[in-house]
Amino acid sequence: MNQETCLHCCTKIENLTVKFDDTVIVENFNLHINCKELIAVVGPNGTGKTTLLRAILEEIPYTGSVHYRVKGSLDEKPMIGYVPQKLHFDLDSPISVSDFVGISISKTPIFAGIGPRLKQQIQSTLLQFGVTHLMDKKIGEISGGEMQKILLSIAMRPIPNLLLLDEPDAGVDTYGLSLFYKIISDLRKQHDISIIMVTHDLEGISAYADKIITMGHRS
Amino acid sequence: MMFEWMNYSFMINALAAAIIAAPIFAILGTMVISNKMAFYTDVIGHSTLTGIAIGVLFGITDPAWFMALFLVFLAIGINYFKTKTKASADTVLGVFFAFVVALGIVILSRNGGFARYTSYLIGDVLTVSLEEIYILAGLLFLTIAYFFIASNSLYLISINRSLAMTRKVNVFWAETSFTILLGLVVAFSIKMVGILIINSLIILPAAAARVLAKDIKSYTFYSIGISVISSILGIISSFYIGIASGATIVLFASAIYALSVMSKKIFK
């Protein structure tokens, strides 16, 4: 797989290994993704799927290499969009959907209020996936599926080269999920994006993924 | 007489100090609660004891500046240690808490002299000087300026750290700079409000505001409103009844918190 050519744009992960002290979490992970490809990473809990994403995000140290080719030039830092698995707010959190989008896409301080220009940016961000009607709700009041669309709206602003999704199937019903896969699948074609999606839903994603990688426990 | 307190310059000073300090506590509190730092704030508050103690060892009579320096180093130390250990933040803080309080008490109680420092436990806003009021005003300005720069990042970190990092937030520095600001505010207000009280003054207004708020803006402004109102009521009523002002302010803030929760239940 490492030998595949990478002409226009791609992400190449070679021998990626993550250790915490002496515990090996991910060992010698190799992956080559071309643009417009959707890769699903499946496997049981505790096999390092989320850790893999965190390493790609440069959030934790790893050995091995991650190279990118963006629009032909090698090793240019790509824009990475990220849809996390879990958010850590309390249900009574006084943060509205507008606030959440605003703090994610803008440096304009939200605590002093949202001005008309930022409001318009927030609206157009949410409009991508048709969730502008949620603007005034608190983030603790919306459903899992609605939150997925909001997170995706944020991850797509600006349009990334690489999109990482961590278990977007958690807390979303089957119908909502197949709709979500359809959206994701269309996105990569429209915008030249490579997508890595960690998921438990092997059955659901298999219709859309170009490759499926299974991560297992070390024997 | 209703306005009798206005004849006393120390009361005017106390009220001015409280009105300036209230929004500082209120604004910091919104972030302390959102980032689940209530225990952290308590540790910083109690660490002032050690700050005073080390200051005393070096023969420093006005320990505020020294304490500020000590708390800044402590804040950086705790944050650094948190990133280097697998222990939970709660445990790390618990260990720091135990150590600094014990160290402070041991140093201050040499030759049985601890009683001299009990005023730091409950504080005294009535002895506030004009210079201290100016420092508070500076801190209010600093806090607002800091929030203009860093509040978006801090709120995003409170929701998801990884997401914050992908949005180009420097998580370590955002958190460390906030704890430094918290340390400065605590150092320069501890003499006024006291070690036992300071955490309540930071937590309660924001906790009450949280019940009523629908977004970050209303959260911030309700918190400021509640903090200022309870400070004014607390200072004036403590004058008439002859009780500690800091604790009285906390009781008013607690009452407002209780009212917020009840009104939310009734008008839901």
Short mmCIF file of C-alpha atoms in Angstrom, two decimals:
data_model
loop_
_atom_site.label_atom_id
_atom_site.label_comp_id
_atom_site.label_asym_id
_atom_site.label_seq_id
_atom_site.Cartn_x
_atom_site.Cartn_y
_atom_site.Cartn_z
CA MET A 1 0.00 0.00 0.00
CA ASN A 2 2.93 2.38 0.75
CA GLN A 3 4.17 2.11 -2.77
CA GLU A 4 1.07 3.61 -4.32
CA THR A 5 1.69 6.80 -6.23
CA CYS A 6 0.37 10.06 -4.97
CA LEU A 7 0.17 12.61 -7.71
CA HIS A 8 -2.26 15.36 -6.94
CA CYS A 9 -3.30 15.22 -3.35
CA CYS A 10 -3.16 12.55 -0.73
CA THR A 11 -2.36 11.66 2.86
CA LYS A 12 0.25 9.04 3.56
CA ILE A 13 0.65 7.52 7.01
CA GLU A 14 3.65 5.25 7.51
CA ASN A 15 4.49 3.06 10.50
CA LEU A 16 2.53 5.24 12.87
CA THR A 17 3.01 3.97 16.42
CA VAL A 18 1.64 5.49 19.63
CA LYS A 19 2.88 4.46 23.06
CA PHE A 20 1.86 5.65 26.51
CA ASP A 21 4.82 4.75 28.69
CA ASP A 22 5.25 1.06 27.86
CA THR A 23 1.75 0.41 26.59
CA VAL A 24 1.51 0.26 22.82
CA ILE A 25 -1.84 1.70 21.72
CA VAL A 26 -1.34 1.82 17.95
CA GLU A 27 1.42 -0.15 16.24
CA ASN A 28 2.81 0.30 12.72
CA PHE A 29 -0.29 1.75 11.16
CA ASN A 30 0.00 2.37 7.42
CA LEU A 31 -2.50 4.14 5.24
CA HIS A 32 -2.58 5.91 1.92
CA ILE A 33 -5.61 8.01 1.11
CA ASN A 34 -6.23 9.87 -2.09
CA CYS A 35 -8.52 12.82 -2.31
CA LYS A 36 -12.20 12.05 -2.68
CA GLU A 37 -11.62 8.80 -0.82
CA LEU A 38 -13.59 7.78 2.21
CA ILE A 39 -11.78 5.40 4.54
CA ALA A 40 -13.67 3.73 7.37
CA VAL A 41 -11.75 2.54 10.41
CA VAL A 42 -13.68 -0.09 12.35
CA GLY A 43 -12.91 -2.33 15.30
CA PRO A 44 -13.89 -2.98 18.90
CA ASN A 45 -13.46 -0.45 21.70
CA GLY A 46 -9.95 -0.05 23.07
CA THR A 47 -8.12 -0.82 19.84
CA GLY A 48 -6.74 2.69 19.43
CA LYS A 49 -9.11 4.16 16.84
CA THR A 50 -9.57 7.48 18.58
CA THR A 51 -5.86 7.52 19.50
CA LEU A 52 -5.03 7.19 15.80
CA LEU A 53 -7.09 10.30 15.03
CA ARG A 54 -5.50 12.21 17.90
CA ALA A 55 -2.05 11.34 16.55
CA ILE A 56 -3.00 12.56 13.08
CA LEU A 57 -4.24 15.77 14.73
CA GLU A 58 -0.76 16.12 16.34
CA GLU A 59 -2.42 16.14 19.73
CA ILE A 60 -0.34 13.27 21.09
CA PRO A 61 3.24 12.19 20.30
CA TYR A 62 3.83 9.34 17.88
CA THR A 63 6.61 7.71 15.90
CA GLY A 64 6.42 7.09 12.19
CA SER A 65 5.35 9.69 9.70
CA VAL A 66 2.31 11.46 8.35
CA HIS A 67 2.87 13.17 5.00
CA TYR A 68 0.46 15.23 2.99
CA ARG A 69 0.42 16.32 -0.56
CA VAL A 70 -1.90 19.24 -1.08
CA LYS A 71 -2.54 20.42 -4.62
CA GLY A 72 0.66 18.84 -5.86
CA SER A 73 3.15 20.19 -3.29
CA LEU A 74 4.50 17.75 -0.76
CA ASP A 75 4.29 18.16 3.00
CA GLU A 76 2.23 21.28 2.97
CA LYS A 77 0.25 21.42 6.18
CA PRO A 78 -3.27 20.53 5.23
CA MET A 79 -6.44 22.01 6.70
CA ILE A 80 -7.87 19.32 8.92
CA GLY A 81 -11.55 19.30 9.81
CA TYR A 82 -12.51 17.29 12.86
CA VAL A 83 -15.82 15.97 14.14
CA PRO A 84 -15.24 14.72 17.70
CA GLN A 85 -17.00 11.79 19.27
CA LYS A 86 -17.92 13.41 22.55
CA LEU A 87 -18.45 16.94 23.72
CA HIS A 88 -17.88 17.77 27.35
CA PHE A 89 -20.47 20.42 28.18
CA ASP A 90 -23.06 20.06 30.94
CA LEU A 91 -26.67 19.83 29.80
CA ASP A 92 -27.41 23.18 31.46
CA SER A 93 -24.53 24.82 29.64
CA PRO A 94 -25.44 28.43 28.76
CA ILE A 95 -23.95 28.14 25.28
CA SER A 96 -26.25 28.54 22.30
CA VAL A 97 -25.68 26.87 18.94
CA SER A 98 -24.80 30.32 17.55
CA ASP A 99 -22.24 30.78 20.33
CA PHE A 100 -20.72 27.39 19.62
CA VAL A 101 -20.34 28.05 15.91
CA GLY A 102 -19.14 31.59 16.61
CA ILE A 103 -16.34 30.59 19.01
CA SER A 104 -15.26 27.91 16.54
CA ILE A 105 -15.07 29.98 13.37
CA SER A 106 -14.27 33.47 14.64
CA LYS A 107 -11.96 35.37 16.99
CA THR A 108 -14.61 38.03 17.61
CA PRO A 109 -15.36 37.66 21.34
CA ILE A 110 -18.80 36.13 21.79
CA PHE A 111 -19.23 37.12 25.46
CA ALA A 112 -19.80 40.72 24.42
CA GLY A 113 -22.58 39.63 22.03
CA ILE A 114 -22.88 38.54 18.41
CA GLY A 115 -22.84 41.39 15.89
CA PRO A 116 -24.67 41.31 12.53
CA ARG A 117 -21.56 40.36 10.52
CA LEU A 118 -20.68 37.38 12.69
CA LYS A 119 -24.35 36.39 12.81
CA GLN A 120 -24.35 36.21 9.04
CA GLN A 121 -21.19 34.05 9.04
CA ILE A 122 -22.76 31.72 11.59
CA GLN A 123 -25.93 31.50 9.52
CA SER A 124 -24.06 30.65 6.34
CA THR A 125 -22.01 28.02 8.21
CA LEU A 126 -25.15 26.32 9.52
CA LEU A 127 -26.90 26.66 6.18
CA GLN A 128 -24.49 24.13 4.62
CA PHE A 129 -26.36 21.29 6.31
CA GLY A 130 -29.71 22.98 6.78
CA VAL A 131 -29.58 23.55 10.53
CA THR A 132 -29.99 27.32 10.76
CA HIS A 133 -33.27 26.81 12.66
CA LEU A 134 -31.23 25.57 15.65
CA MET A 135 -29.29 28.85 16.06
CA ASP A 136 -31.05 30.05 19.21
CA LYS A 137 -31.24 26.68 20.97
CA LYS A 138 -28.82 25.82 23.75
CA ILE A 139 -26.32 23.10 22.85
CA GLY A 140 -27.74 20.89 25.61
CA GLU A 141 -31.20 21.01 24.03
CA ILE A 142 -30.53 19.49 20.63
CA SER A 143 -30.40 15.86 19.50
CA GLY A 144 -27.32 13.79 18.65
CA GLY A 145 -28.09 13.92 14.94
CA GLU A 146 -28.54 17.69 15.00
CA MET A 147 -25.23 18.08 16.85
CA GLN A 148 -23.50 15.95 14.20
CA LYS A 149 -24.65 18.33 11.49
CA ILE A 150 -23.52 21.34 13.50
CA LEU A 151 -20.09 19.78 14.12
CA LEU A 152 -19.82 18.95 10.45
CA SER A 153 -20.80 22.52 9.51
CA ILE A 154 -17.95 23.80 11.69
CA ALA A 155 -15.46 21.23 10.33
CA MET A 156 -16.33 22.32 6.77
CA ARG A 157 -15.64 26.00 7.45
CA PRO A 158 -13.13 26.56 5.89
CA ILE A 159 -13.25 23.54 3.59
CA PRO A 160 -10.57 21.11 4.84
CA ASN A 161 -8.19 18.87 2.87
CA LEU A 162 -8.63 16.06 5.32
CA LEU A 163 -11.77 15.40 7.35
CA LEU A 164 -11.59 13.22 10.46
CA LEU A 165 -14.80 11.87 11.94
CA ASP A 166 -14.77 10.05 15.27
CA GLU A 167 -17.74 7.72 15.65
CA PRO A 168 -20.42 9.94 14.19
CA ASP A 169 -22.81 7.00 14.62
CA ALA A 170 -22.96 7.44 18.40
CA GLY A 171 -26.38 8.70 19.46
CA VAL A 172 -27.88 8.95 15.97
CA ASP A 173 -30.75 6.74 14.77
CA THR A 174 -30.38 4.49 11.73
CA TYR A 175 -32.34 6.72 9.38
CA GLY A 176 -30.41 9.81 10.45
CA LEU A 177 -27.19 7.89 10.04
CA SER A 178 -27.72 6.80 6.45
CA LEU A 179 -28.62 10.39 5.62
CA PHE A 180 -25.41 11.49 7.33
CA TYR A 181 -23.29 9.00 5.36
CA LYS A 182 -24.87 10.27 2.17
CA ILE A 183 -23.93 13.86 3.08
CA ILE A 184 -20.34 12.84 3.91
CA SER A 185 -20.06 10.79 0.76
CA ASP A 186 -21.25 13.68 -1.41
CA LEU A 187 -18.90 16.14 0.32
CA ARG A 188 -15.68 14.36 -0.64
CA LYS A 189 -16.70 14.33 -4.28
CA GLN A 190 -17.79 17.97 -4.33
CA HIS A 191 -14.81 19.37 -2.46
CA ASP A 192 -11.86 17.03 -3.12
CA ILE A 193 -11.68 16.00 0.51
CA SER A 194 -10.08 12.86 1.97
CA ILE A 195 -12.11 11.45 4.80
CA ILE A 196 -11.15 9.11 7.63
CA MET A 197 -14.14 7.95 9.62
CA VAL A 198 -13.91 5.89 12.80
CA THR A 199 -17.13 3.96 13.23
CA HIS A 200 -18.80 0.94 14.80
CA ASP A 201 -21.36 0.76 12.02
CA LEU A 202 -19.59 -1.54 9.58
CA GLU A 203 -22.80 -2.49 7.84
CA GLY A 204 -24.00 1.07 7.30
CA ILE A 205 -20.71 2.52 6.08
CA SER A 206 -19.75 -0.31 3.72
CA ALA A 207 -22.00 1.08 0.99
CA TYR A 208 -20.09 4.37 1.00
CA ALA A 209 -16.48 3.64 2.02
CA ASP A 210 -13.69 3.12 -0.52
CA LYS A 211 -11.62 1.16 1.96
CA ILE A 212 -12.44 -0.36 5.30
CA ILE A 213 -9.62 -0.84 7.79
CA THR A 214 -10.14 -3.08 10.78
CA MET A 215 -8.21 -2.40 13.95
CA GLY A 216 -7.98 -5.28 16.41
CA HIS A 217 -6.49 -6.05 19.80
CA ARG A 218 -2.85 -7.06 19.78
CA SER A 219 -2.49 -10.77 20.24
CA MET B 1 -30.87 56.56 59.13
CA MET B 2 -30.85 54.95 55.77
CA PHE B 3 -27.84 56.72 54.28
CA GLU B 4 -25.84 57.02 57.46
CA TRP B 5 -23.10 54.79 56.02
CA MET B 6 -22.33 57.43 53.41
CA ASN B 7 -20.80 59.63 56.11
CA TYR B 8 -17.91 57.25 56.54
CA SER B 9 -15.11 57.40 54.02
CA PHE B 10 -14.09 53.80 54.77
CA MET B 11 -17.60 52.73 53.73
CA ILE B 12 -17.38 54.67 50.47
CA ASN B 13 -14.00 53.03 49.80
CA ALA B 14 -15.34 49.60 50.69
CA LEU B 15 -18.30 50.02 48.39
CA ALA B 16 -16.12 51.30 45.55
CA ALA B 17 -13.77 48.33 45.97
CA ALA B 18 -16.67 45.89 46.05
CA ILE B 19 -18.31 47.40 42.95
CA ILE B 20 -15.02 47.13 41.04
CA ALA B 21 -14.16 43.64 42.31
CA ALA B 22 -17.66 42.19 41.75
CA PRO B 23 -17.53 42.18 37.92
CA ILE B 24 -13.99 40.72 38.00
CA PHE B 25 -15.16 37.78 40.10
CA ALA B 26 -18.32 37.44 38.02
CA ILE B 27 -16.50 37.33 34.67
CA LEU B 28 -13.81 34.93 35.91
CA GLY B 29 -16.52 32.78 37.50
CA THR B 30 -18.31 32.20 34.19
CA MET B 31 -15.16 30.58 32.83
CA VAL B 32 -14.24 28.80 36.06
CA ILE B 33 -17.60 26.98 36.01
CA SER B 34 -17.60 26.28 32.27
CA ASN B 35 -14.13 24.76 32.51
CA LYS B 36 -14.96 22.88 35.75
CA MET B 37 -12.28 24.71 37.72
CA ALA B 38 -14.14 25.30 41.01
CA PHE B 39 -11.71 23.10 42.94
CA TYR B 40 -8.75 24.71 41.18
CA THR B 41 -9.93 28.15 42.29
CA ASP B 42 -10.24 26.88 45.84
CA VAL B 43 -6.65 25.59 45.71
CA ILE B 44 -5.41 28.96 44.42
CA GLY B 45 -7.39 30.74 47.15
CA HIS B 46 -5.93 28.59 49.91
CA SER B 47 -2.44 28.83 48.45
CA THR B 48 -2.42 32.48 49.44
CA LEU B 49 -1.73 31.18 52.94
CA THR B 50 1.59 29.79 51.74
CA GLY B 51 2.23 32.97 49.75
CA ILE B 52 1.81 35.01 52.93
CA ALA B 53 3.95 32.55 54.89
CA ILE B 54 6.87 32.61 52.47
CA GLY B 55 6.59 36.38 52.34
CA VAL B 56 6.81 36.51 56.14
CA LEU B 57 9.92 34.31 56.06
CA PHE B 58 11.58 36.83 53.77
CA GLY B 59 10.41 39.68 55.97
CA ILE B 60 7.99 41.14 53.42
CA THR B 61 5.35 43.20 55.21
CA ASP B 62 2.91 43.78 52.35
CA PRO B 63 2.70 40.36 50.77
CA ALA B 64 0.27 41.07 47.87
CA TRP B 65 2.92 41.45 45.15
CA PHE B 66 4.93 38.56 46.46
CA MET B 67 1.78 36.45 46.69
CA ALA B 68 0.91 37.32 43.10
CA LEU B 69 4.31 36.08 41.97
CA PHE B 70 3.92 32.91 44.04
CA LEU B 71 0.45 32.17 42.64
CA VAL B 72 1.61 32.73 39.06
CA PHE B 73 4.40 30.18 39.54
CA LEU B 74 2.00 27.81 41.26
CA ALA B 75 -0.49 28.11 38.38
CA ILE B 76 2.17 27.33 35.79
CA GLY B 77 3.46 24.48 37.99
CA ILE B 78 0.06 22.84 38.40
CA ASN B 79 -0.71 23.12 34.68
CA TYR B 80 2.65 21.71 33.71
CA PHE B 81 2.34 18.87 36.20
CA LYS B 82 -1.16 18.04 34.92
CA THR B 83 0.19 17.49 31.40
CA LYS B 84 2.99 15.25 32.68
CA THR B 85 1.03 12.82 34.81
CA LYS B 86 -1.63 10.23 34.20
CA ALA B 87 -3.33 11.02 37.51
CA SER B 88 -6.67 12.84 37.25
CA ALA B 89 -6.72 16.63 37.60
CA ASP B 90 -8.72 16.15 40.79
CA THR B 91 -5.94 14.11 42.39
CA VAL B 92 -3.18 16.49 41.28
CA LEU B 93 -5.12 19.42 42.74
CA GLY B 94 -5.85 17.52 45.93
CA VAL B 95 -2.15 16.86 46.45
CA PHE B 96 -1.18 20.50 45.77
CA PHE B 97 -3.99 21.67 48.04
CA ALA B 98 -2.88 19.52 50.97
CA PHE B 99 0.76 20.48 50.55
CA VAL B 100 0.40 24.25 50.23
CA VAL B 101 -2.08 24.61 53.08
CA ALA B 102 0.04 22.50 55.42
CA LEU B 103 3.19 24.39 54.46
CA GLY B 104 1.46 27.73 55.03
CA ILE B 105 0.14 26.73 58.45
CA VAL B 106 3.48 25.26 59.55
CA ILE B 107 5.39 28.42 58.68
CA LEU B 108 2.82 30.85 60.07
CA SER B 109 2.33 28.93 63.31
CA ARG B 110 5.97 29.12 64.36
CA ASN B 111 6.15 30.32 67.96
CA GLY B 112 2.37 30.05 68.19
CA GLY B 113 1.83 33.13 66.06
CA PHE B 114 -0.95 31.97 63.74
CA ALA B 115 -3.62 34.15 65.37
CA ARG B 116 -2.00 37.22 63.80
CA TYR B 117 -2.99 36.00 60.36
CA THR B 118 -6.59 34.95 60.95
CA SER B 119 -7.76 38.23 59.37
CA TYR B 120 -6.74 36.69 56.05
CA LEU B 121 -9.28 33.92 56.56
CA ILE B 122 -12.40 36.07 56.46
CA GLY B 123 -10.93 39.25 55.00
CA ASP B 124 -11.82 42.87 55.71
CA VAL B 125 -13.10 45.11 52.96
CA LEU B 126 -13.47 48.07 55.33
CA THR B 127 -9.70 48.58 55.57
CA VAL B 128 -9.22 48.79 51.80
CA SER B 129 -6.89 51.62 50.75
CA LEU B 130 -7.13 53.93 47.77
CA GLU B 131 -4.07 52.27 46.24
CA GLU B 132 -5.75 48.88 46.48
CA ILE B 133 -8.82 50.27 44.74
CA TYR B 134 -6.62 51.47 41.87
CA ILE B 135 -5.04 48.03 41.60
CA LEU B 136 -8.51 46.45 41.46
CA ALA B 137 -9.52 48.88 38.72
CA GLY B 138 -6.42 47.83 36.78
CA LEU B 139 -7.34 44.18 37.25
CA LEU B 140 -10.89 44.83 36.02
CA PHE B 141 -9.48 46.40 32.87
CA LEU B 142 -7.04 43.51 32.46
CA THR B 143 -9.79 40.91 32.92
CA ILE B 144 -12.04 42.49 30.31
CA ALA B 145 -9.16 42.89 27.86
CA TYR B 146 -8.14 39.28 28.46
CA PHE B 147 -11.67 38.05 27.80
CA PHE B 148 -11.77 39.96 24.53
CA ILE B 149 -8.70 38.02 23.44
CA ALA B 150 -9.07 34.58 24.99
CA SER B 151 -12.68 33.84 25.97
CA ASN B 152 -13.66 32.21 22.65
CA SER B 153 -10.72 29.82 22.90
CA LEU B 154 -11.45 28.97 26.54
CA TYR B 155 -15.11 28.24 25.84
CA LEU B 156 -14.15 26.01 22.93
CA ILE B 157 -11.64 24.13 25.11
CA SER B 158 -14.44 23.60 27.65
CA ILE B 159 -16.51 21.87 24.95
CA ASN B 160 -13.78 19.74 23.36
CA ARG B 161 -10.00 20.12 23.59
CA SER B 162 -9.22 18.28 20.36
CA LEU B 163 -11.74 20.35 18.46
CA ALA B 164 -10.18 23.49 19.95
CA MET B 165 -6.76 22.38 18.74
CA THR B 166 -8.00 21.87 15.19
CA ARG B 167 -9.37 25.42 15.35
CA LYS B 168 -5.81 26.68 16.04
CA VAL B 169 -6.20 27.20 19.78
CA ASN B 170 -3.03 26.82 21.86
CA VAL B 171 -4.65 24.88 24.68
CA PHE B 172 -1.74 24.95 27.14
CA TRP B 173 -1.26 28.70 26.91
CA ALA B 174 -4.95 29.49 26.92
CA GLU B 175 -5.39 27.52 30.14
CA THR B 176 -2.17 28.74 31.73
CA SER B 177 -2.81 32.40 30.98
CA PHE B 178 -6.28 32.08 32.50
CA THR B 179 -4.89 30.54 35.69
CA ILE B 180 -2.28 33.31 35.87
CA LEU B 181 -5.03 35.93 35.67
CA LEU B 182 -6.97 34.04 38.32
CA GLY B 183 -3.86 34.00 40.53
CA LEU B 184 -3.33 37.77 40.14
CA VAL B 185 -6.94 38.54 41.01
CA VAL B 186 -6.87 36.27 44.05
CA ALA B 187 -3.55 37.71 45.28
CA PHE B 188 -4.76 41.31 45.15
CA SER B 189 -8.22 40.72 46.58
CA ILE B 190 -7.57 38.11 49.29
CA LYS B 191 -6.95 40.68 52.04
CA MET B 192 -10.32 42.18 51.23
CA VAL B 193 -12.47 39.08 50.87
CA GLY B 194 -10.62 36.34 52.73
CA ILE B 195 -9.39 32.83 51.98
CA LEU B 196 -12.60 31.13 53.10
CA ILE B 197 -14.83 33.38 51.02
CA ILE B 198 -13.08 34.07 47.73
CA ASN B 199 -14.08 30.87 45.99
CA SER B 200 -17.77 31.48 46.77
CA LEU B 201 -17.59 35.00 45.36
CA ILE B 202 -16.20 33.64 42.11
CA ILE B 203 -18.51 30.62 41.81
CA LEU B 204 -21.92 31.77 43.05
CA PRO B 205 -22.82 34.64 40.69
CA ALA B 206 -21.90 32.55 37.65
CA ALA B 207 -23.72 29.51 39.04
CA ALA B 208 -26.89 31.58 39.48
CA ALA B 209 -26.49 33.18 36.05
CA ARG B 210 -26.12 29.75 34.48
CA VAL B 211 -29.60 28.80 35.62
CA LEU B 212 -31.17 31.79 33.85
CA ALA B 213 -28.93 32.35 30.82
CA LYS B 214 -29.72 31.27 27.27
CA ASP B 215 -26.37 32.13 25.70
CA ILE B 216 -22.83 33.21 26.59
CA LYS B 217 -23.65 36.91 26.49
CA SER B 218 -26.58 36.67 28.91
CA TYR B 219 -24.54 34.29 31.10
CA THR B 220 -21.78 36.90 31.40
CA PHE B 221 -24.05 39.87 32.03
CA TYR B 222 -26.39 38.10 34.48
CA SER B 223 -23.32 36.98 36.40
CA ILE B 224 -22.00 40.55 36.58
CA GLY B 225 -25.42 41.87 37.63
CA ILE B 226 -25.87 39.28 40.37
CA SER B 227 -22.34 39.84 41.67
CA VAL B 228 -22.67 43.64 41.81
CA ILE B 229 -26.11 43.54 43.45
CA SER B 230 -25.08 41.06 46.15
CA SER B 231 -21.89 43.05 46.82
CA ILE B 232 -23.77 46.32 47.35
CA LEU B 233 -26.42 44.66 49.51
CA GLY B 234 -23.76 42.75 51.43
CA ILE B 235 -21.56 45.75 52.21
CA ILE B 236 -24.39 48.03 53.31
CA SER B 237 -26.21 45.46 55.42
CA SER B 238 -22.99 44.30 57.07
CA PHE B 239 -22.45 47.91 58.16
CA TYR B 240 -25.82 48.07 59.91
CA ILE B 241 -25.76 44.63 61.48
CA GLY B 242 -22.04 44.59 62.30
CA ILE B 243 -21.08 41.35 60.56
CA ALA B 244 -18.32 40.28 58.15
CA SER B 245 -18.98 41.82 54.71
CA GLY B 246 -17.50 39.04 52.56
CA ALA B 247 -19.67 36.36 54.09
CA THR B 248 -22.73 38.62 53.92
CA ILE B 249 -22.14 39.14 50.18
CA VAL B 250 -21.93 35.35 49.79
CA LEU B 251 -25.26 34.91 51.62
CA PHE B 252 -26.96 37.39 49.28
CA ALA B 253 -25.46 35.63 46.26
CA SER B 254 -26.64 32.28 47.64
CA ALA B 255 -30.14 33.68 48.06
CA ILE B 256 -30.13 34.89 44.45
CA TYR B 257 -28.96 31.45 43.35
CA ALA B 258 -31.83 29.80 45.25
CA LEU B 259 -34.31 32.29 43.76
CA SER B 260 -33.00 31.61 40.24
CA VAL B 261 -33.45 27.87 40.64
CA MET B 262 -36.96 28.30 42.06
CA SER B 263 -38.06 30.80 39.40
CA LYS B 264 -36.79 28.44 36.72
CA LYS B 265 -38.92 25.64 38.19
CA ILE B 266 -42.00 27.86 38.51
CA PHE B 267 -41.84 29.61 35.12
CA LYS B 268 -40.71 26.61 33.12
#
